[in-house]
PDB file of C-alpha atoms in Angstrom:
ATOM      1  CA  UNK A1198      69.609 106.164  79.683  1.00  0.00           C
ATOM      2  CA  UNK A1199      72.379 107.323  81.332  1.00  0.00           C
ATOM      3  CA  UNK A1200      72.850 107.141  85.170  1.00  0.00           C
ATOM      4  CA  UNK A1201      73.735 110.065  87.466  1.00  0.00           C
ATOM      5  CA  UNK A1202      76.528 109.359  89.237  1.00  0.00           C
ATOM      6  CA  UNK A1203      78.064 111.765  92.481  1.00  0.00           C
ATOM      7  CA  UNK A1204      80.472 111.469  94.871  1.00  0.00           C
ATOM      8  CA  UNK A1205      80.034 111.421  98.346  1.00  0.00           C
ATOM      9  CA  UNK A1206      82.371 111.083 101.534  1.00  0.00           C
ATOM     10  CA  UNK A1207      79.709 110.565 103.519  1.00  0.00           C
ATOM     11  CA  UNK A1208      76.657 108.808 103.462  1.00  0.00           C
ATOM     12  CA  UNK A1209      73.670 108.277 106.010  1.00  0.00           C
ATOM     13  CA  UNK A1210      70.063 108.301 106.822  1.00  0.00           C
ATOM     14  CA  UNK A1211      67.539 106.673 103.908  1.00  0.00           C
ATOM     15  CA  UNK A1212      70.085 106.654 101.772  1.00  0.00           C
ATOM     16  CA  UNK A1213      72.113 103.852 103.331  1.00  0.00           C
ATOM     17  CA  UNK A1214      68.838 101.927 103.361  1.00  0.00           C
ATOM     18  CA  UNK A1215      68.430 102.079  99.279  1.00  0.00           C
ATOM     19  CA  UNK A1216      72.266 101.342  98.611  1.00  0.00           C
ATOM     20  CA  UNK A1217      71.748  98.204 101.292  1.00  0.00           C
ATOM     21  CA  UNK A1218      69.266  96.598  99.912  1.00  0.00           C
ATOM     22  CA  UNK A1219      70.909  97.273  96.417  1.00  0.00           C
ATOM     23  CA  UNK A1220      73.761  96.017  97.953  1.00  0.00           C
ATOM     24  CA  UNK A1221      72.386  92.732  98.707  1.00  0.00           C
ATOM     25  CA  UNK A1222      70.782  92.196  95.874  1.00  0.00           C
ATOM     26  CA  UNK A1223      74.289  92.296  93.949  1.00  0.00           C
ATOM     27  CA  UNK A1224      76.324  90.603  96.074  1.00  0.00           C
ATOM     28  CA  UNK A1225      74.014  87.925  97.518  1.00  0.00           C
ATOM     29  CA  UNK A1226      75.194  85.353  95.097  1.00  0.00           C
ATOM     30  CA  UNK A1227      79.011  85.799  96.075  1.00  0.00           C
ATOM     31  CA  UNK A1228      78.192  84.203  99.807  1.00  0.00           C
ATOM     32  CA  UNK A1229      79.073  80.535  98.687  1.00  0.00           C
ATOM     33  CA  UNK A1230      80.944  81.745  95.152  1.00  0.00           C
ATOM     34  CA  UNK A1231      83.803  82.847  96.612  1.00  0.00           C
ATOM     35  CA  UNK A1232      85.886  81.465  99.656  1.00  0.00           C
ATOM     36  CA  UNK A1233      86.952  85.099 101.713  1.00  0.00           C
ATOM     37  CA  UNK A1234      83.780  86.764 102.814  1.00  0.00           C
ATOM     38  CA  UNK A1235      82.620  89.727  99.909  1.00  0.00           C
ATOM     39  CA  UNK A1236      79.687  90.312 101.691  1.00  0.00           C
ATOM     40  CA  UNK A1237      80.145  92.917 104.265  1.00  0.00           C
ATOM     41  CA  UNK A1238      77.689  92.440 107.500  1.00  0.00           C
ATOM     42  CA  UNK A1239      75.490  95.401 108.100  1.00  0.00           C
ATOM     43  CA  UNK A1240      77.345  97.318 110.482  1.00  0.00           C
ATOM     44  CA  UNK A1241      80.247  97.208 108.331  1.00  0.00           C
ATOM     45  CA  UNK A1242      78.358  98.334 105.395  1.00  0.00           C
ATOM     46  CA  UNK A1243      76.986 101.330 107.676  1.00  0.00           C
ATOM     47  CA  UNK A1244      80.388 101.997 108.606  1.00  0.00           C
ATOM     48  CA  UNK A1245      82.018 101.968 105.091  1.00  0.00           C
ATOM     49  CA  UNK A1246      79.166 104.817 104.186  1.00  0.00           C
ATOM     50  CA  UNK A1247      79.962 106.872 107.024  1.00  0.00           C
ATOM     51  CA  UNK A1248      83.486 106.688 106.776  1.00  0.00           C
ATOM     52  CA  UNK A1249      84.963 109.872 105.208  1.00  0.00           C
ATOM     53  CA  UNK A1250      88.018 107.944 104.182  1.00  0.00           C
ATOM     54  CA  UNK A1251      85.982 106.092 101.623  1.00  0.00           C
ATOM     55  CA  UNK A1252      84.770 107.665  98.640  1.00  0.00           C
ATOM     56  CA  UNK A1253      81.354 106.763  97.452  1.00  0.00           C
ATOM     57  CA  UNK A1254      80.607 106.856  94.272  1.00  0.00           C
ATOM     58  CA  UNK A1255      76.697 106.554  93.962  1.00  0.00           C
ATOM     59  CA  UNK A1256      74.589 106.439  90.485  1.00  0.00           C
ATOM     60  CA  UNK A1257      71.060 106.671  90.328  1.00  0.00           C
ATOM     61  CA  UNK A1258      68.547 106.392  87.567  1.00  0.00           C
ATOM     62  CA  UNK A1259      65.874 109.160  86.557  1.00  0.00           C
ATOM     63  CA  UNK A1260      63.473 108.586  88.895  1.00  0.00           C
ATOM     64  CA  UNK A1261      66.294 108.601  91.621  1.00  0.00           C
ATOM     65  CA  UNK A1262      66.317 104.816  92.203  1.00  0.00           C
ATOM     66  CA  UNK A1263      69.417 103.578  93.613  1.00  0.00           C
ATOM     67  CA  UNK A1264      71.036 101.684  90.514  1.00  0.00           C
ATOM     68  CA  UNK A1265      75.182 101.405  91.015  1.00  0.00           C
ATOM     69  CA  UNK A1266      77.826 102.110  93.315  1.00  0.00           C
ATOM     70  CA  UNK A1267      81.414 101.930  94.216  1.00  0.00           C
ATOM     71  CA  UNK A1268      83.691 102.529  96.919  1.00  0.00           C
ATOM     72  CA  UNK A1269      87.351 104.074  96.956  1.00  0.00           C
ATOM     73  CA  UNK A1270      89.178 104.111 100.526  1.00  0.00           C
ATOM     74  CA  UNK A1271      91.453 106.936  99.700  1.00  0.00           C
ATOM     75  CA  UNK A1272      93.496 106.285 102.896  1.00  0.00           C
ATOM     76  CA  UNK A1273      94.386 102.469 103.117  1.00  0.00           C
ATOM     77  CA  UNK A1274      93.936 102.050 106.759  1.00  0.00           C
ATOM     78  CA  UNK A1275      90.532 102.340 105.882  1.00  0.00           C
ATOM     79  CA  UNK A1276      90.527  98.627 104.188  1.00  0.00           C
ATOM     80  CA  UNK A1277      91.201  96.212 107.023  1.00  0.00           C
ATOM     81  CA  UNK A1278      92.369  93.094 105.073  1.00  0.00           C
ATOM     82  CA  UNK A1279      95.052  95.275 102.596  1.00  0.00           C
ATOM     83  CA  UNK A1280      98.688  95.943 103.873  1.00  0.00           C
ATOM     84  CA  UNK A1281      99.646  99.971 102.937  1.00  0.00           C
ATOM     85  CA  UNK A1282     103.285  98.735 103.730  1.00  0.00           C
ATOM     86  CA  UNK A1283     102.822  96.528 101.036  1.00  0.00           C
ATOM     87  CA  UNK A1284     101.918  99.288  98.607  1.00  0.00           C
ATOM     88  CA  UNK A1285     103.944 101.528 100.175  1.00  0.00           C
ATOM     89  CA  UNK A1286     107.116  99.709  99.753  1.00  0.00           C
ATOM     90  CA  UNK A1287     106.094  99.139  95.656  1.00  0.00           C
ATOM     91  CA  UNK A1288     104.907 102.736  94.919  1.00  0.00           C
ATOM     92  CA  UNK A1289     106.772 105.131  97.223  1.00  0.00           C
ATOM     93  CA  UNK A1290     106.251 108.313  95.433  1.00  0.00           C
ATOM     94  CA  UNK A1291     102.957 107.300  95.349  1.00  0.00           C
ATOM     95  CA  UNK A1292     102.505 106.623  98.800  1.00  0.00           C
ATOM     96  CA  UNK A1293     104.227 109.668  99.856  1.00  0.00           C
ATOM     97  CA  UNK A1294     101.419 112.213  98.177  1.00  0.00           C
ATOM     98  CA  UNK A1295      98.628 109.823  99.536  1.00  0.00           C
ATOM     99  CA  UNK A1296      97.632 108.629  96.392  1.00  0.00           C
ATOM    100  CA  UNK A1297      97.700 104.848  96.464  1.00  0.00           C
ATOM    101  CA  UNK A1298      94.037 104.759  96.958  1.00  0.00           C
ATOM    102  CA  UNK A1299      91.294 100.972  96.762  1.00  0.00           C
ATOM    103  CA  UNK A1300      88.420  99.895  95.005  1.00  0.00           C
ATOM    104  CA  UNK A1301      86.491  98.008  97.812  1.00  0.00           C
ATOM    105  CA  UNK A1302      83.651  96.935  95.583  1.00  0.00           C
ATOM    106  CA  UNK A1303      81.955  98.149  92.439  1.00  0.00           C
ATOM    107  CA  UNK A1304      78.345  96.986  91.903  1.00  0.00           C
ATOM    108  CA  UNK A1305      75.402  97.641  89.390  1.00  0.00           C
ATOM    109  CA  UNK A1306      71.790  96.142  90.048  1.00  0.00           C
ATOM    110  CA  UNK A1307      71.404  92.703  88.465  1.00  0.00           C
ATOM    111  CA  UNK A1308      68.833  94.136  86.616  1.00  0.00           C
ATOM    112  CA  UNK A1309      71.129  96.737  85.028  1.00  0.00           C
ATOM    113  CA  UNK A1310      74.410  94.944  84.404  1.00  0.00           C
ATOM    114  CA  UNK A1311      73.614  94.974  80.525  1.00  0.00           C
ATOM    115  CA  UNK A1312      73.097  98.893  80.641  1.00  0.00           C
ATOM    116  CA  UNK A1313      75.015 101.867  80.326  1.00  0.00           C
ATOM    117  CA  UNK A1314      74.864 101.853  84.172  1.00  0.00           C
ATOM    118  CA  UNK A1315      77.958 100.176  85.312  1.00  0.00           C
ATOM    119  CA  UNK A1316      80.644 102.021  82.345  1.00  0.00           C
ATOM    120  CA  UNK A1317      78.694 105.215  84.009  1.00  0.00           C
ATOM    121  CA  UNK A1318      80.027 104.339  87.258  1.00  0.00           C
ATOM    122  CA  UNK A1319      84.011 103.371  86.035  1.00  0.00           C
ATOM    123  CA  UNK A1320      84.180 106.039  83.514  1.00  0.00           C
ATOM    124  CA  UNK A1321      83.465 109.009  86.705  1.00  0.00           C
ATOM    125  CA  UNK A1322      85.730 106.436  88.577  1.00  0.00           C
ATOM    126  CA  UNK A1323      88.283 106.448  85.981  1.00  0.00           C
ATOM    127  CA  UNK A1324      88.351 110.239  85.339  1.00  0.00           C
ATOM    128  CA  UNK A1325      88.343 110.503  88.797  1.00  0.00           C
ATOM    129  CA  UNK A1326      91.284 108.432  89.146  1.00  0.00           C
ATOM    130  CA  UNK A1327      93.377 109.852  86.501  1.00  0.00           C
ATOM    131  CA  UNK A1328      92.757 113.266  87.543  1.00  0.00           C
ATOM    132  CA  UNK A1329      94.291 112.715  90.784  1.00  0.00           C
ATOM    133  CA  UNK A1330      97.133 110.397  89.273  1.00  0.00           C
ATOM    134  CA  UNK A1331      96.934 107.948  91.880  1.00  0.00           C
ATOM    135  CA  UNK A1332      97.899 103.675  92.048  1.00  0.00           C
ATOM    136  CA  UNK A1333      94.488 102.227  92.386  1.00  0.00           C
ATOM    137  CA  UNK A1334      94.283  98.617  93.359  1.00  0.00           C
ATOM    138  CA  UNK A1335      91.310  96.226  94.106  1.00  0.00           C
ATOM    139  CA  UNK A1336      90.900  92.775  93.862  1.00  0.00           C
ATOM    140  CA  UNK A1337      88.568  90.584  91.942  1.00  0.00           C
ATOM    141  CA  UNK A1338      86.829  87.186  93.253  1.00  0.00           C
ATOM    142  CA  UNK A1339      88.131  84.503  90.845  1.00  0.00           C
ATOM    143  CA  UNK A1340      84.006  84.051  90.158  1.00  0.00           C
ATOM    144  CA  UNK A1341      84.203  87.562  89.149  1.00  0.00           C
ATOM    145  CA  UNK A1342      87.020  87.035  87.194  1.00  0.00           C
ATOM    146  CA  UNK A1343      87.105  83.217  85.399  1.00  0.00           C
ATOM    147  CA  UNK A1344      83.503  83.682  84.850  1.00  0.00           C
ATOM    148  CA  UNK A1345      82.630  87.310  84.052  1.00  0.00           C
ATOM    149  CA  UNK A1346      86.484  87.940  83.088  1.00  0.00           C
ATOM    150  CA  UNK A1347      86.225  91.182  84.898  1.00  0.00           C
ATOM    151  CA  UNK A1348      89.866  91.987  85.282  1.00  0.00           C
ATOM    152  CA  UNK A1349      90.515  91.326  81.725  1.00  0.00           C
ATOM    153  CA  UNK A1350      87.285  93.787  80.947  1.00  0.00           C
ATOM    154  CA  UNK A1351      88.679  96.566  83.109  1.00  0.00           C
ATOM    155  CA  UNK A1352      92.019  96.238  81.865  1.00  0.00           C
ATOM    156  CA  UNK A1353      91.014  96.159  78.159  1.00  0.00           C
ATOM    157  CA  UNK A1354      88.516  99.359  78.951  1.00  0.00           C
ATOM    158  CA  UNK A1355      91.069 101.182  80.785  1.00  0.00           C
ATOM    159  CA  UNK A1356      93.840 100.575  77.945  1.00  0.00           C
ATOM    160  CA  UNK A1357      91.715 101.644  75.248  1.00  0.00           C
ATOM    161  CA  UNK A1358      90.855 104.877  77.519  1.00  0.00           C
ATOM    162  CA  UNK A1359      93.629 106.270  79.466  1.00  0.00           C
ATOM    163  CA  UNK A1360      97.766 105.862  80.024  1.00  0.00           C
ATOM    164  CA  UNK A1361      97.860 102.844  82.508  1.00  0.00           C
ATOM    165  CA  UNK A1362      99.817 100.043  83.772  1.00  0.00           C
ATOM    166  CA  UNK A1363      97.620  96.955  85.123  1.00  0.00           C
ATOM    167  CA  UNK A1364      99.955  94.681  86.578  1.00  0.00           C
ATOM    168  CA  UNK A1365      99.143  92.088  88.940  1.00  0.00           C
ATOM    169  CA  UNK A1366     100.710  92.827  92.406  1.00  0.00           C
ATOM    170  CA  UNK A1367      99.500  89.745  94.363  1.00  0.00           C
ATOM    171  CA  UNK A1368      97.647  86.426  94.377  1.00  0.00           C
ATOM    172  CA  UNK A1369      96.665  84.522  97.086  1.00  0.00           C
ATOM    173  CA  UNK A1370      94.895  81.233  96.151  1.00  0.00           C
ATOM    174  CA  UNK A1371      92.475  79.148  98.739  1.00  0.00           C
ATOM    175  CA  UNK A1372      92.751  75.646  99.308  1.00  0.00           C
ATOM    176  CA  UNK A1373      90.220  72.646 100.446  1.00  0.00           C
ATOM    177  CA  UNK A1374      91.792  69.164 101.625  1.00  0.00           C
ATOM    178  CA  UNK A1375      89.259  66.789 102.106  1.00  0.00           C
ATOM    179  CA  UNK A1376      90.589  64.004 104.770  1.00  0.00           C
ATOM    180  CA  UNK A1377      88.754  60.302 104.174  1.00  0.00           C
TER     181      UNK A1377
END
């Protein structure tokens, strides 16, 4: 069955509520799996939603359960921790239409994952995206990415679907030293 999936650039109210507890539900496991913070504190979340910078892509199932959703900061001084000079500098034409836009996260319930729900969500995404011919980066936790070789997914997905370029633009890599 195939989710419903709409755009939003603002979200509120009860609504907020569903997506947060869907929220935590899919990203509860990435507290101690990945070493920068993925899982935004409530206020933050709240904020995201209200933000009209940030495009939210919700999907819901038939009964209007809260099953998937993704955000795109179509202005990157809406994404604290990314550097628009950065992108700005690589993609200038790009940059100069507004259309270097980022995934902040992409989630389908746990319950869901092996559904149609999440390829609901990235084909509107990708449509989306290719409509409006932008540079869309996001990053992927290297949880996300050894284990459920999401990058590598995407990629193949997007290949297969549309004209692209996936390139990787950055990598930062964290560290432990243990001192005995």
């Amino acid at each position: 069955m195939p989710a419903e999936v709409t755009f939003e650039t603002t979200v509120g109210g009860e609504v907020v509520e569903r997506f947060w507890q869907l929220y935590l539900e899919a990203f509860e496991p990435l507290r101690t799996r990945a070493a920068a913070r993925h899982v935004l504190h409530r206020e933050e979340f709240d904020e995201e939603l209200a933000d009209p910078r940030v495009l939210k892509l919700l999907a819901h199932d038939d009964g209007g359960t809260a099953v998937g959703m993704t955000t795109l900061a179509t202005d990157l001084a809406a994404v604290p921790w990314v550097s628009p000079e950065f992108y700005a500098a690589r993609y200038p034409e790009h940059a100069a239409r507004g259309a270097v836009w980022y995934i902040g996260f992409t989630l389908a319930h746990p319950g869901r994952r092996a559904t149609r729900t999440f390829m609901d969500m990235i084909d509107a995404l990708v449509a989306h995206l290719a409509e409006h011919r932008v540079v869309c980066a996001y990053d992927v936790s290297r949880f996300n990415d050894d284990g459920l070789r999401f990058a590598d997914n995407l990629r193949r997905h997007l290949e297969r679907t549309q004209d692209v370029t996936v390139e990787t633009v950055d990598r930062q890599t964290y560290y432990a030293t243990t001192f005995h």
